[in-house]
mmCIF file of C-alpha atoms and ligand atoms in Angstrom:
data_model
loop_
_atom_site.group_PDB
_atom_site.id
_atom_site.type_symbol
_atom_site.label_atom_id
_atom_site.label_comp_id
_atom_site.label_asym_id
_atom_site.label_seq_id
_atom_site.Cartn_x
_atom_site.Cartn_y
_atom_site.Cartn_z
ATOM 1 C CA MET A 23 88.056 26.034 -50.806
ATOM 2 C CA ALA A 24 88.926 23.124 -53.063
ATOM 3 C CA GLY A 25 91.377 20.486 -51.859
ATOM 4 C CA ASN A 26 90.484 20.762 -48.210
ATOM 5 C CA GLY A 27 88.922 17.350 -47.998
ATOM 6 C CA ASP A 28 85.270 18.449 -48.085
ATOM 7 C CA GLY A 29 84.407 15.870 -50.737
ATOM 8 C CA GLY A 30 83.318 13.413 -48.164
ATOM 9 C CA GLN A 31 82.635 13.605 -44.422
ATOM 10 C CA GLY A 32 84.628 11.161 -42.419
ATOM 11 C CA SER A 33 83.687 7.552 -42.502
ATOM 12 C CA ALA A 34 80.075 7.641 -41.181
ATOM 13 C CA HIS A 35 79.215 4.916 -43.656
ATOM 14 C CA GLY A 36 81.268 1.970 -43.027
ATOM 15 C CA SER A 37 79.409 -0.990 -44.478
ATOM 16 C CA ALA A 38 78.820 -2.200 -40.837
ATOM 17 C CA LEU A 39 76.882 0.936 -40.058
ATOM 18 C CA GLY A 40 74.731 0.463 -43.143
ATOM 19 C CA ARG A 41 73.437 -2.867 -41.858
ATOM 20 C CA LEU A 42 72.074 -1.359 -38.678
ATOM 21 C CA LYS A 43 68.576 -0.204 -38.171
ATOM 22 C CA PRO A 44 68.032 3.647 -38.226
ATOM 23 C CA GLU A 45 67.367 3.726 -34.450
ATOM 24 C CA THR A 46 70.755 2.087 -33.865
ATOM 25 C CA ARG A 47 72.464 4.444 -36.314
ATOM 26 C CA LEU A 48 70.980 7.331 -34.405
ATOM 27 C CA VAL A 49 72.872 6.073 -31.296
ATOM 28 C CA VAL A 50 76.178 5.077 -32.751
ATOM 29 C CA GLY A 51 76.559 7.498 -35.800
ATOM 30 C CA GLY A 52 79.199 10.195 -35.681
ATOM 31 C CA ARG A 53 80.843 8.954 -32.529
ATOM 32 C CA ASP A 54 84.632 9.116 -32.384
ATOM 33 C CA THR A 55 85.346 7.975 -28.806
ATOM 34 C CA ALA A 56 88.964 7.025 -29.453
ATOM 35 C CA SER A 57 90.046 10.558 -30.185
ATOM 36 C CA GLN A 58 88.181 11.880 -27.111
ATOM 37 C CA PHE A 59 90.078 10.024 -24.349
ATOM 38 C CA GLY A 60 87.164 7.601 -24.232
ATOM 39 C CA PHE A 61 84.433 10.119 -23.398
ATOM 40 C CA VAL A 62 81.088 9.263 -25.057
ATOM 41 C CA ASN A 63 80.398 12.774 -26.531
ATOM 42 C CA PRO A 64 82.495 15.237 -28.459
ATOM 43 C CA PRO A 65 83.613 18.383 -26.581
ATOM 44 C CA VAL A 66 82.163 21.696 -27.609
ATOM 45 C CA TYR A 67 84.883 23.340 -29.552
ATOM 46 C CA HIS A 68 84.659 27.196 -29.362
ATOM 47 C CA ALA A 69 87.061 27.771 -32.249
ATOM 48 C CA SER A 70 88.210 29.913 -35.048
ATOM 49 C CA THR A 71 91.946 29.692 -35.514
ATOM 50 C CA VAL A 72 93.615 26.324 -35.950
ATOM 51 C CA LEU A 73 97.470 26.506 -35.590
ATOM 52 C CA TYR A 74 99.754 24.617 -38.026
ATOM 53 C CA PRO A 75 102.879 23.015 -36.707
ATOM 54 C CA SER A 76 105.120 24.342 -39.532
ATOM 55 C CA ALA A 77 105.257 26.720 -42.460
ATOM 56 C CA GLU A 78 105.231 23.750 -44.828
ATOM 57 C CA ASP A 79 102.101 22.339 -43.257
ATOM 58 C CA MET A 80 100.366 25.809 -43.347
ATOM 59 C CA VAL A 81 101.177 26.408 -47.084
ATOM 60 C CA ALA A 82 99.987 22.864 -47.954
ATOM 61 C CA HIS A 83 96.853 23.162 -45.672
ATOM 62 C CA ARG A 84 98.132 19.923 -44.079
ATOM 63 C CA ALA A 85 95.890 19.633 -41.007
ATOM 64 C CA ARG A 86 92.877 17.588 -40.026
ATOM 65 C CA TYR A 87 91.012 20.891 -39.375
ATOM 66 C CA GLN A 88 91.660 24.253 -41.172
ATOM 67 C CA TYR A 89 89.465 26.941 -39.605
ATOM 68 C CA GLY A 90 86.489 27.121 -37.264
ATOM 69 C CA ARG A 91 84.028 27.933 -40.062
ATOM 70 C CA ARG A 92 85.113 24.893 -41.965
ATOM 71 C CA GLY A 93 84.313 22.430 -39.245
ATOM 72 C CA THR A 94 85.360 21.083 -35.832
ATOM 73 C CA PRO A 95 85.048 17.844 -34.145
ATOM 74 C CA THR A 96 81.709 19.093 -32.685
ATOM 75 C CA THR A 97 80.179 19.969 -36.019
ATOM 76 C CA GLU A 98 81.491 16.709 -37.632
ATOM 77 C CA GLY A 99 79.878 14.765 -34.802
ATOM 78 C CA LEU A 100 76.468 16.115 -35.792
ATOM 79 C CA GLU A 101 76.999 15.970 -39.595
ATOM 80 C CA ASN A 102 78.148 12.357 -39.384
ATOM 81 C CA ALA A 103 75.307 11.306 -37.087
ATOM 82 C CA LEU A 104 72.802 12.808 -39.446
ATOM 83 C CA ARG A 105 74.472 11.260 -42.387
ATOM 84 C CA ALA A 106 74.339 7.905 -40.699
ATOM 85 C CA ILE A 107 70.585 8.100 -40.284
ATOM 86 C CA GLU A 108 69.929 9.382 -43.746
ATOM 87 C CA GLY A 109 71.315 6.146 -45.172
ATOM 88 C CA PRO A 110 73.932 5.073 -47.670
ATOM 89 C CA ASP A 111 72.810 7.498 -50.427
ATOM 90 C CA CYS A 112 73.654 10.536 -48.385
ATOM 91 C CA ALA A 113 77.016 11.981 -49.461
ATOM 92 C CA GLY A 114 77.224 14.796 -46.911
ATOM 93 C CA VAL A 115 75.339 17.041 -44.530
ATOM 94 C CA ALA A 116 75.627 20.896 -44.222
ATOM 95 C CA LEU A 117 74.654 22.696 -41.003
ATOM 96 C CA VAL A 118 73.328 26.199 -41.254
ATOM 97 C CA PRO A 119 71.907 28.640 -38.650
ATOM 98 C CA SER A 120 68.245 27.913 -39.164
ATOM 99 C CA GLY A 121 65.679 25.916 -41.098
ATOM 100 C CA ALA A 122 64.936 28.985 -43.233
ATOM 101 C CA ALA A 123 68.688 29.254 -44.067
ATOM 102 C CA ALA A 124 68.689 25.560 -44.997
ATOM 103 C CA VAL A 125 65.862 26.215 -47.493
ATOM 104 C CA SER A 126 67.578 29.252 -49.109
ATOM 105 C CA THR A 127 71.105 27.642 -49.147
ATOM 106 C CA ALA A 128 69.834 24.458 -50.683
ATOM 107 C CA LEU A 129 67.918 26.356 -53.457
ATOM 108 C CA LEU A 130 70.920 28.694 -54.053
ATOM 109 C CA SER A 131 73.159 25.636 -54.557
ATOM 110 C CA VAL A 132 71.152 24.424 -57.547
ATOM 111 C CA VAL A 133 69.795 27.523 -59.490
ATOM 112 C CA SER A 134 71.248 30.100 -61.758
ATOM 113 C CA ALA A 135 69.905 33.196 -63.492
ATOM 114 C CA GLY A 136 67.429 32.121 -66.227
ATOM 115 C CA ASP A 137 66.428 28.864 -64.416
ATOM 116 C CA HIS A 138 62.896 27.879 -63.695
ATOM 117 C CA ILE A 139 61.823 26.037 -60.544
ATOM 118 C CA LEU A 140 58.577 24.292 -59.421
ATOM 119 C CA ILE A 141 57.422 24.637 -55.772
ATOM 120 C CA THR A 142 54.389 22.987 -54.166
ATOM 121 C CA ASP A 143 51.677 25.467 -53.248
ATOM 122 C CA SER A 144 51.559 23.888 -49.789
ATOM 123 C CA VAL A 145 55.148 24.875 -49.008
ATOM 124 C CA TYR A 146 56.337 26.547 -45.741
ATOM 125 C CA ARG A 147 55.504 30.166 -46.272
ATOM 126 C CA PRO A 148 59.024 31.663 -45.732
ATOM 127 C CA THR A 149 60.223 29.311 -48.572
ATOM 128 C CA ARG A 150 57.661 30.941 -50.886
ATOM 129 C CA VAL A 151 58.856 34.422 -49.759
ATOM 130 C CA PHE A 152 62.478 33.474 -50.604
ATOM 131 C CA ALA A 153 61.434 32.352 -54.043
ATOM 132 C CA ASP A 154 59.219 35.427 -54.714
ATOM 133 C CA THR A 155 61.869 37.954 -53.545
ATOM 134 C CA ILE A 156 65.562 36.907 -53.692
ATOM 135 C CA LEU A 157 65.260 34.189 -56.343
ATOM 136 C CA LYS A 158 63.083 36.452 -58.505
ATOM 137 C CA ARG A 159 65.604 39.282 -58.231
ATOM 138 C CA LEU A 160 68.331 36.890 -59.244
ATOM 139 C CA GLY A 161 66.428 35.931 -62.406
ATOM 140 C CA VAL A 162 64.943 32.630 -61.242
ATOM 141 C CA GLU A 163 61.320 32.122 -62.168
ATOM 142 C CA THR A 164 59.043 30.039 -59.892
ATOM 143 C CA THR A 165 55.786 28.218 -60.747
ATOM 144 C CA TYR A 166 53.760 26.988 -57.814
ATOM 145 C CA TYR A 167 51.959 23.658 -58.378
ATOM 146 C CA ASP A 168 49.034 21.753 -56.869
ATOM 147 C CA PRO A 169 50.545 19.496 -54.090
ATOM 148 C CA LEU A 170 48.321 16.575 -55.305
ATOM 149 C CA ILE A 171 49.756 16.769 -58.871
ATOM 150 C CA GLY A 172 51.849 13.509 -58.639
ATOM 151 C CA GLY A 173 53.385 12.432 -61.932
ATOM 152 C CA GLY A 174 51.312 15.134 -63.656
ATOM 153 C CA ILE A 175 54.127 17.445 -62.838
ATOM 154 C CA ALA A 176 55.778 16.372 -66.054
ATOM 155 C CA SER A 177 53.435 18.780 -67.933
ATOM 156 C CA LEU A 178 54.870 21.754 -66.018
ATOM 157 C CA MET A 179 58.461 20.915 -66.834
ATOM 158 C CA GLN A 180 60.192 23.491 -69.036
ATOM 159 C CA PRO A 181 63.484 23.162 -70.844
ATOM 160 C CA ASN A 182 65.051 25.376 -68.126
ATOM 161 C CA THR A 183 63.386 23.696 -65.141
ATOM 162 C CA ARG A 184 66.305 23.040 -62.691
ATOM 163 C CA ALA A 185 64.508 22.095 -59.501
ATOM 164 C CA VAL A 186 61.290 20.691 -58.018
ATOM 165 C CA PHE A 187 60.632 21.519 -54.399
ATOM 166 C CA VAL A 188 58.375 19.147 -52.390
ATOM 167 C CA GLU A 189 57.107 19.259 -48.848
ATOM 168 C CA ALA A 190 54.910 16.541 -47.360
ATOM 169 C CA PRO A 191 52.712 16.831 -45.612
ATOM 170 C CA GLY A 192 51.999 20.425 -46.578
ATOM 171 C CA SER A 193 52.947 23.164 -44.057
ATOM 172 C CA GLN A 194 49.827 23.739 -41.879
ATOM 173 C CA SER A 195 47.421 22.177 -44.485
ATOM 174 C CA PHE A 196 48.797 18.610 -44.526
ATOM 175 C CA GLU A 197 48.234 17.572 -48.124
ATOM 176 C CA MET A 198 50.253 14.462 -48.954
ATOM 177 C CA GLN A 199 52.454 14.397 -52.097
ATOM 178 C CA ASP A 200 53.351 11.465 -54.292
ATOM 179 C CA ILE A 201 57.084 12.161 -53.950
ATOM 180 C CA PRO A 202 58.343 9.014 -55.903
ATOM 181 C CA ALA A 203 56.192 9.980 -58.847
ATOM 182 C CA ILE A 204 57.209 13.602 -58.777
ATOM 183 C CA ALA A 205 60.906 12.631 -58.440
ATOM 184 C CA LYS A 206 60.654 10.340 -61.348
ATOM 185 C CA ALA A 207 59.213 13.048 -63.597
ATOM 186 C CA ALA A 208 61.689 15.536 -62.352
ATOM 187 C CA HIS A 209 64.665 13.345 -62.947
ATOM 188 C CA ALA A 210 63.388 12.414 -66.379
ATOM 189 C CA ALA A 211 63.539 16.175 -67.237
ATOM 190 C CA GLY A 212 66.954 16.590 -65.651
ATOM 191 C CA ALA A 213 65.786 18.481 -62.602
ATOM 192 C CA VAL A 214 66.895 18.120 -58.970
ATOM 193 C CA VAL A 215 64.385 17.298 -56.276
ATOM 194 C CA LEU A 216 64.592 19.205 -52.998
ATOM 195 C CA MET A 217 62.401 18.323 -50.054
ATOM 196 C CA ASP A 218 61.546 19.995 -46.786
ATOM 197 C CA ASN A 219 61.510 16.884 -44.538
ATOM 198 C CA THR A 220 61.042 18.591 -41.242
ATOM 199 C CA TRP A 221 57.747 16.936 -40.399
ATOM 200 C CA ALA A 222 58.696 13.283 -40.820
ATOM 201 C CA THR A 223 62.525 13.542 -40.292
ATOM 202 C CA PRO A 224 64.718 10.870 -42.004
ATOM 203 C CA LEU A 225 63.408 8.312 -39.411
ATOM 204 C CA TYR A 226 59.865 8.429 -40.794
ATOM 205 C CA PHE A 227 60.667 9.386 -44.361
ATOM 206 C CA PRO A 228 63.754 8.027 -45.996
ATOM 207 C CA ALA A 229 64.064 10.839 -48.473
ATOM 208 C CA PHE A 230 66.899 9.491 -50.546
ATOM 209 C CA GLU A 231 65.214 6.112 -51.024
ATOM 210 C CA ARG A 232 62.146 7.929 -52.368
ATOM 211 C CA GLY A 233 64.018 9.890 -55.048
ATOM 212 C CA VAL A 234 65.000 13.164 -53.173
ATOM 213 C CA ASP A 235 68.423 14.731 -54.001
ATOM 214 C CA LEU A 236 68.599 17.402 -51.271
ATOM 215 C CA SER A 237 66.677 16.885 -47.970
ATOM 216 C CA ILE A 238 66.147 19.869 -45.657
ATOM 217 C CA GLN A 239 65.252 19.867 -41.965
ATOM 218 C CA ALA A 240 64.549 22.650 -39.582
ATOM 219 C CA GLY A 241 66.784 21.151 -36.795
ATOM 220 C CA THR A 242 65.064 23.691 -34.622
ATOM 221 C CA LYS A 243 62.161 21.194 -34.519
ATOM 222 C CA TYR A 244 62.544 17.525 -33.685
ATOM 223 C CA ILE A 245 66.364 17.260 -33.852
ATOM 224 C CA GLY A 246 66.720 19.914 -31.117
ATOM 225 C CA GLY A 247 63.542 18.726 -29.572
ATOM 226 C CA HIS A 248 63.625 21.096 -26.594
ATOM 227 C CA SER A 249 62.647 24.534 -28.014
ATOM 228 C CA ASP A 250 66.043 25.972 -27.085
ATOM 229 C CA LEU A 251 68.018 26.271 -30.384
ATOM 230 C CA MET A 252 67.840 27.382 -34.026
ATOM 231 C CA LEU A 253 69.409 25.097 -36.640
ATOM 232 C CA GLY A 254 69.035 23.996 -40.199
ATOM 233 C CA THR A 255 70.380 20.855 -41.861
ATOM 234 C CA ILE A 256 70.729 19.944 -45.544
ATOM 235 C CA SER A 257 71.526 16.385 -46.502
ATOM 236 C CA ALA A 258 72.776 15.839 -50.069
ATOM 237 C CA ASN A 259 73.317 12.886 -52.362
ATOM 238 C CA GLU A 260 76.399 12.396 -54.631
ATOM 239 C CA ARG A 261 74.818 14.463 -57.413
ATOM 240 C CA THR A 262 74.222 17.523 -55.216
ATOM 241 C CA TRP A 263 76.726 17.449 -52.305
ATOM 242 C CA GLN A 264 79.753 19.256 -53.748
ATOM 243 C CA ASN A 265 77.706 22.261 -55.005
ATOM 244 C CA LEU A 266 75.885 22.372 -51.644
ATOM 245 C CA ARG A 267 79.083 22.340 -49.651
ATOM 246 C CA ASP A 268 80.690 24.950 -51.894
ATOM 247 C CA THR A 269 77.599 27.206 -51.656
ATOM 248 C CA GLN A 270 77.433 26.939 -47.800
ATOM 249 C CA MET A 271 81.154 27.775 -47.558
ATOM 250 C CA THR A 272 81.037 30.662 -50.020
ATOM 251 C CA LEU A 273 78.081 32.136 -48.263
ATOM 252 C CA GLY A 274 80.068 31.806 -44.955
ATOM 253 C CA LEU A 275 77.362 29.852 -43.120
ATOM 254 C CA CYS A 276 78.282 28.047 -39.926
ATOM 255 C CA VAL A 277 76.554 27.349 -36.619
ATOM 256 C CA GLY A 278 77.704 28.243 -33.085
ATOM 257 C CA PRO A 279 79.229 25.203 -31.256
ATOM 258 C CA ASP A 280 76.709 25.298 -28.340
ATOM 259 C CA ASP A 281 73.763 24.955 -30.682
ATOM 260 C CA VAL A 282 75.494 22.187 -32.665
ATOM 261 C CA TYR A 283 76.122 20.293 -29.401
ATOM 262 C CA LEU A 284 72.522 20.702 -28.211
ATOM 263 C CA ALA A 285 71.323 19.475 -31.522
ATOM 264 C CA LEU A 286 73.495 16.394 -31.322
ATOM 265 C CA ARG A 287 72.266 15.727 -27.826
ATOM 266 C CA GLY A 288 68.699 16.073 -29.036
ATOM 267 C CA LEU A 289 69.254 13.861 -31.979
ATOM 268 C CA ARG A 290 70.319 10.881 -29.794
ATOM 269 C CA THR A 291 66.837 10.612 -28.315
ATOM 270 C CA MET A 292 64.829 11.619 -31.382
ATOM 271 C CA SER A 293 63.536 8.048 -32.039
ATOM 272 C CA VAL A 294 61.919 7.576 -28.677
ATOM 273 C CA ARG A 295 60.547 11.153 -28.688
ATOM 274 C CA LEU A 296 59.105 10.731 -32.137
ATOM 275 C CA GLU A 297 57.446 7.401 -31.203
ATOM 276 C CA ARG A 298 55.675 9.207 -28.344
ATOM 277 C CA HIS A 299 54.796 12.271 -30.441
ATOM 278 C CA GLN A 300 53.290 9.890 -33.000
ATOM 279 C CA ARG A 301 51.230 7.845 -30.550
ATOM 280 C CA SER A 302 49.918 10.832 -28.578
ATOM 281 C CA GLY A 303 49.338 12.858 -31.678
ATOM 282 C CA LEU A 304 47.168 10.148 -33.175
ATOM 283 C CA GLU A 305 45.293 9.705 -29.952
ATOM 284 C CA VAL A 306 44.513 13.423 -29.561
ATOM 285 C CA ALA A 307 43.726 13.702 -33.325
ATOM 286 C CA ARG A 308 41.226 10.810 -33.063
ATOM 287 C CA TRP A 309 39.652 12.333 -30.027
ATOM 288 C CA LEU A 310 39.298 15.680 -31.879
ATOM 289 C CA ALA A 311 37.801 13.995 -34.971
ATOM 290 C CA GLN A 312 34.758 12.828 -32.943
ATOM 291 C CA ARG A 313 34.141 16.213 -31.289
ATOM 292 C CA PRO A 314 30.867 17.911 -32.603
ATOM 293 C CA GLU A 315 32.758 21.304 -32.869
ATOM 294 C CA VAL A 316 35.283 19.812 -35.311
ATOM 295 C CA LEU A 317 34.663 19.801 -39.111
ATOM 296 C CA ARG A 318 37.723 17.866 -40.145
ATOM 297 C CA VAL A 319 41.095 16.680 -38.850
ATOM 298 C CA LEU A 320 44.056 17.064 -41.183
ATOM 299 C CA HIS A 321 46.410 14.238 -40.176
ATOM 300 C CA PRO A 322 47.688 11.729 -42.892
ATOM 301 C CA GLY A 323 48.052 9.084 -40.193
ATOM 302 C CA LEU A 324 44.217 8.930 -39.880
ATOM 303 C CA GLU A 325 42.485 6.426 -42.043
ATOM 304 C CA SER A 326 39.847 9.066 -42.957
ATOM 305 C CA ASP A 327 42.529 11.469 -44.326
ATOM 306 C CA PRO A 328 42.665 11.791 -48.186
ATOM 307 C CA GLY A 329 46.438 11.435 -47.992
ATOM 308 C CA HIS A 330 46.427 8.346 -45.841
ATOM 309 C CA ALA A 331 47.152 5.796 -48.623
ATOM 310 C CA LEU A 332 50.233 7.753 -49.753
ATOM 311 C CA TRP A 333 51.351 8.158 -46.196
ATOM 312 C CA LYS A 334 51.012 4.408 -45.523
ATOM 313 C CA ARG A 335 52.866 3.563 -48.738
ATOM 314 C CA ASP A 336 55.807 5.959 -48.382
ATOM 315 C CA PHE A 337 56.181 7.035 -44.704
ATOM 316 C CA LEU A 338 57.298 4.954 -41.767
ATOM 317 C CA GLY A 339 55.499 7.038 -39.161
ATOM 318 C CA ALA A 340 53.922 10.327 -38.248
ATOM 319 C CA SER A 341 55.104 13.022 -36.007
ATOM 320 C CA GLY A 342 52.995 15.084 -33.482
ATOM 321 C CA LEU A 343 51.961 17.944 -35.742
ATOM 322 C CA PHE A 344 48.536 18.096 -37.437
ATOM 323 C CA SER A 345 45.674 20.527 -37.963
ATOM 324 C CA ILE A 346 41.949 20.725 -37.471
ATOM 325 C CA ILE A 347 39.140 22.697 -39.037
ATOM 326 C CA LEU A 348 36.465 23.852 -36.674
ATOM 327 C CA LYS A 349 32.743 24.274 -37.764
ATOM 328 C CA PRO A 350 32.122 27.955 -38.412
ATOM 329 C CA ILE A 351 31.969 29.961 -35.250
ATOM 330 C CA SER A 352 32.668 33.577 -34.189
ATOM 331 C CA GLU A 353 36.322 34.753 -33.867
ATOM 332 C CA GLN A 354 35.532 35.477 -30.258
ATOM 333 C CA ALA A 355 34.604 31.842 -29.628
ATOM 334 C CA VAL A 356 37.898 30.586 -31.149
ATOM 335 C CA TYR A 357 39.797 33.116 -29.038
ATOM 336 C CA ALA A 358 37.923 31.839 -25.986
ATOM 337 C CA PHE A 359 38.951 28.231 -26.876
ATOM 338 C CA LEU A 360 42.568 29.143 -27.201
ATOM 339 C CA ASP A 361 42.747 31.379 -24.148
ATOM 340 C CA ALA A 362 41.268 28.613 -21.970
ATOM 341 C CA LEU A 363 43.991 26.141 -22.853
ATOM 342 C CA THR A 364 46.738 25.852 -20.286
ATOM 343 C CA LEU A 365 48.832 22.885 -21.474
ATOM 344 C CA PHE A 366 48.765 23.956 -25.236
ATOM 345 C CA GLY A 367 50.924 27.077 -25.414
ATOM 346 C CA MET A 368 50.271 29.577 -28.156
ATOM 347 C CA GLY A 369 53.514 30.094 -30.144
ATOM 348 C CA PHE A 370 55.250 29.398 -33.402
ATOM 349 C CA SER A 371 57.717 26.601 -34.024
ATOM 350 C CA TRP A 372 57.090 23.095 -32.881
ATOM 351 C CA GLY A 373 58.932 19.774 -32.325
ATOM 352 C CA GLY A 374 59.859 20.477 -28.742
ATOM 353 C CA TYR A 375 58.726 18.410 -25.736
ATOM 354 C CA GLU A 376 55.749 20.651 -25.075
ATOM 355 C CA SER A 377 52.313 21.013 -26.709
ATOM 356 C CA LEU A 378 51.434 23.997 -28.855
ATOM 357 C CA VAL A 379 48.614 25.482 -30.887
ATOM 358 C CA ILE A 380 48.356 28.196 -33.519
ATOM 359 C CA LEU A 381 45.528 29.684 -35.518
ATOM 360 C CA PHE A 382 46.356 29.858 -39.220
ATOM 361 C CA ASP A 383 44.964 30.836 -42.633
ATOM 362 C CA CYS A 384 46.513 29.908 -45.986
ATOM 363 C CA SER A 385 43.916 31.657 -48.016
ATOM 364 C CA GLY A 386 45.772 34.935 -48.550
ATOM 365 C CA TYR A 387 48.883 33.692 -50.425
ATOM 366 C CA ARG A 388 48.138 30.460 -52.382
ATOM 367 C CA THR A 389 48.349 30.777 -56.142
ATOM 368 C CA ALA A 390 48.008 27.327 -57.642
ATOM 369 C CA THR A 391 45.215 26.142 -55.400
ATOM 370 C CA THR A 392 42.569 27.689 -53.218
ATOM 371 C CA TRP A 393 42.307 27.282 -49.441
ATOM 372 C CA GLN A 394 38.702 27.211 -48.390
ATOM 373 C CA PRO A 395 38.529 24.912 -45.379
ATOM 374 C CA GLY A 396 35.026 25.830 -44.274
ATOM 375 C CA GLY A 397 35.834 27.135 -40.817
ATOM 376 C CA PRO A 398 38.618 28.348 -38.529
ATOM 377 C CA ALA A 399 41.884 26.333 -38.853
ATOM 378 C CA LEU A 400 44.127 25.420 -35.890
ATOM 379 C CA ARG A 401 47.437 23.630 -35.934
ATOM 380 C CA PHE A 402 48.376 21.460 -32.902
ATOM 381 C CA HIS A 403 51.746 20.098 -31.855
ATOM 382 C CA VAL A 404 51.192 17.284 -29.417
ATOM 383 C CA GLY A 405 54.115 17.164 -26.919
ATOM 384 C CA LEU A 406 55.230 14.592 -24.432
ATOM 385 C CA GLU A 407 52.673 15.320 -21.779
ATOM 386 C CA ASP A 408 50.120 12.715 -20.648
ATOM 387 C CA THR A 409 47.364 12.476 -23.325
ATOM 388 C CA GLY A 410 44.630 12.312 -20.568
ATOM 389 C CA ASP A 411 45.794 15.655 -19.244
ATOM 390 C CA LEU A 412 45.941 17.158 -22.801
ATOM 391 C CA ILE A 413 42.444 15.913 -23.595
ATOM 392 C CA ALA A 414 41.131 17.369 -20.314
ATOM 393 C CA ASP A 415 42.735 20.735 -21.302
ATOM 394 C CA LEU A 416 41.022 20.538 -24.756
ATOM 395 C CA GLU A 417 37.713 19.776 -23.035
ATOM 396 C CA GLN A 418 38.048 22.843 -20.976
ATOM 397 C CA GLY A 419 38.787 24.844 -24.177
ATOM 398 C CA PHE A 420 35.587 23.475 -25.832
ATOM 399 C CA ALA A 421 33.586 24.455 -22.709
ATOM 400 C CA ALA A 422 34.918 28.017 -23.020
ATOM 401 C CA LEU A 423 34.076 27.966 -26.712
ATOM 402 C CA ALA A 424 30.449 26.887 -25.932
ATOM 403 C CA ARG A 425 30.078 29.747 -23.397
ATOM 404 C CA ALA A 426 31.427 32.317 -25.866
ATOM 405 C CA ARG A 427 29.372 31.230 -28.912
HETATM 406 C C1 PLP B 17 60.035 25.846 -38.845
HETATM 407 C C2 PLP B 17 60.115 25.341 -40.248
HETATM 408 C C3 PLP B 17 61.161 25.854 -41.026
HETATM 409 C C4 PLP B 17 62.098 26.825 -40.685
HETATM 410 O O1 PLP B 17 62.874 26.609 -39.553
HETATM 411 P P1 PLP B 17 63.561 27.730 -38.685
HETATM 412 O O2 PLP B 17 64.543 26.983 -37.953
HETATM 413 O O3 PLP B 17 62.433 28.278 -37.856
HETATM 414 O O4 PLP B 17 64.095 28.785 -39.627
HETATM 415 C C5 PLP B 17 61.244 25.283 -42.392
HETATM 416 N N1 PLP B 17 60.392 24.326 -42.788
HETATM 417 C C6 PLP B 17 59.329 23.901 -41.998
HETATM 418 C C7 PLP B 17 58.381 22.865 -42.474
HETATM 419 C C8 PLP B 17 59.180 24.419 -40.741
HETATM 420 O O5 PLP B 17 58.206 23.984 -39.941
#
């Protein structure tokens, strides 16, 4: 594994690239037109074996590419494009088969038996399951903390605390976290900061500038953008990159070339899609906030949200995902609302071009905080449809809710 040139990934960070705005880096990053006969995009390499020209070359591993699992021009295209948008502090990007695999791989790259880690109580639930099962079995102890703890996390640091995991806004519940303050306390205690940055993406939250060491995305969501692939990405800084790359390679994780290509294709348009998701999401959230059936809207981009000040200070935008709490009503009325919607599909995942809604409840598994929202909770993903049509669809849902009350 060593000596195969994985220490750095190509030259995504020429100083020229660093001077460009993220939206421009999203377009030019990871392109290698000269080695592709002038074609704009890389080919989809379906590949395992790479042939060496001579015995001497083989013994010395003397080749630009070694083996399909270790990377192809297709995977490098996506890795380098992502690295370009993460900014100059990103030392490398690892691609894995899902967002869940990105979480587990990133954690496995930093912990050892006997270590302690801190995870926000608002974390994506499968992350919690990974910590409570596999990490526990491997001798790693997890403490969940209040997402609003900020710099107070210093008081939870133990001599063996190796990592602090943050996610903002919180999965489903949308609490904001003071990530710079948490990172400062974590680094002072020698711990590494991991973040699930799926909601904001590097375009709306420049994780490395805010103190994060390992930034995770479910590429399934906004990078892919079309609900047609599964992918996870982990971006690392200089401190964490080599361990991450070694862990990924030792676990044997790689992604099929068609999914890598689709992700690269999706990534090129992510800034325009996100702009639209942000604008439409805020419009629909504001409309919902003034409905009599709605108790609260959980969206840090709204001035009324308790996390708004932190969002404004640290984030550059909002995506199209937020939640609402309905005033108490019967289960049957909630189902009538959901069943009456025609443009908001009911289904898991998000980040595609289409609008979605799910019913959720965090009350059964939180351990550091309690979840008592005061009514049924729904999470919306606002897609790229016309907002007038989406609002008409919701109006229809509220009419059905009123009839079923
Ligand atoms: C969906 C999601 C994941 C997991 O991604 P998959 O590709 O579905 O495994 C991780 N974190 C967050 C915040 C997510 O929403």
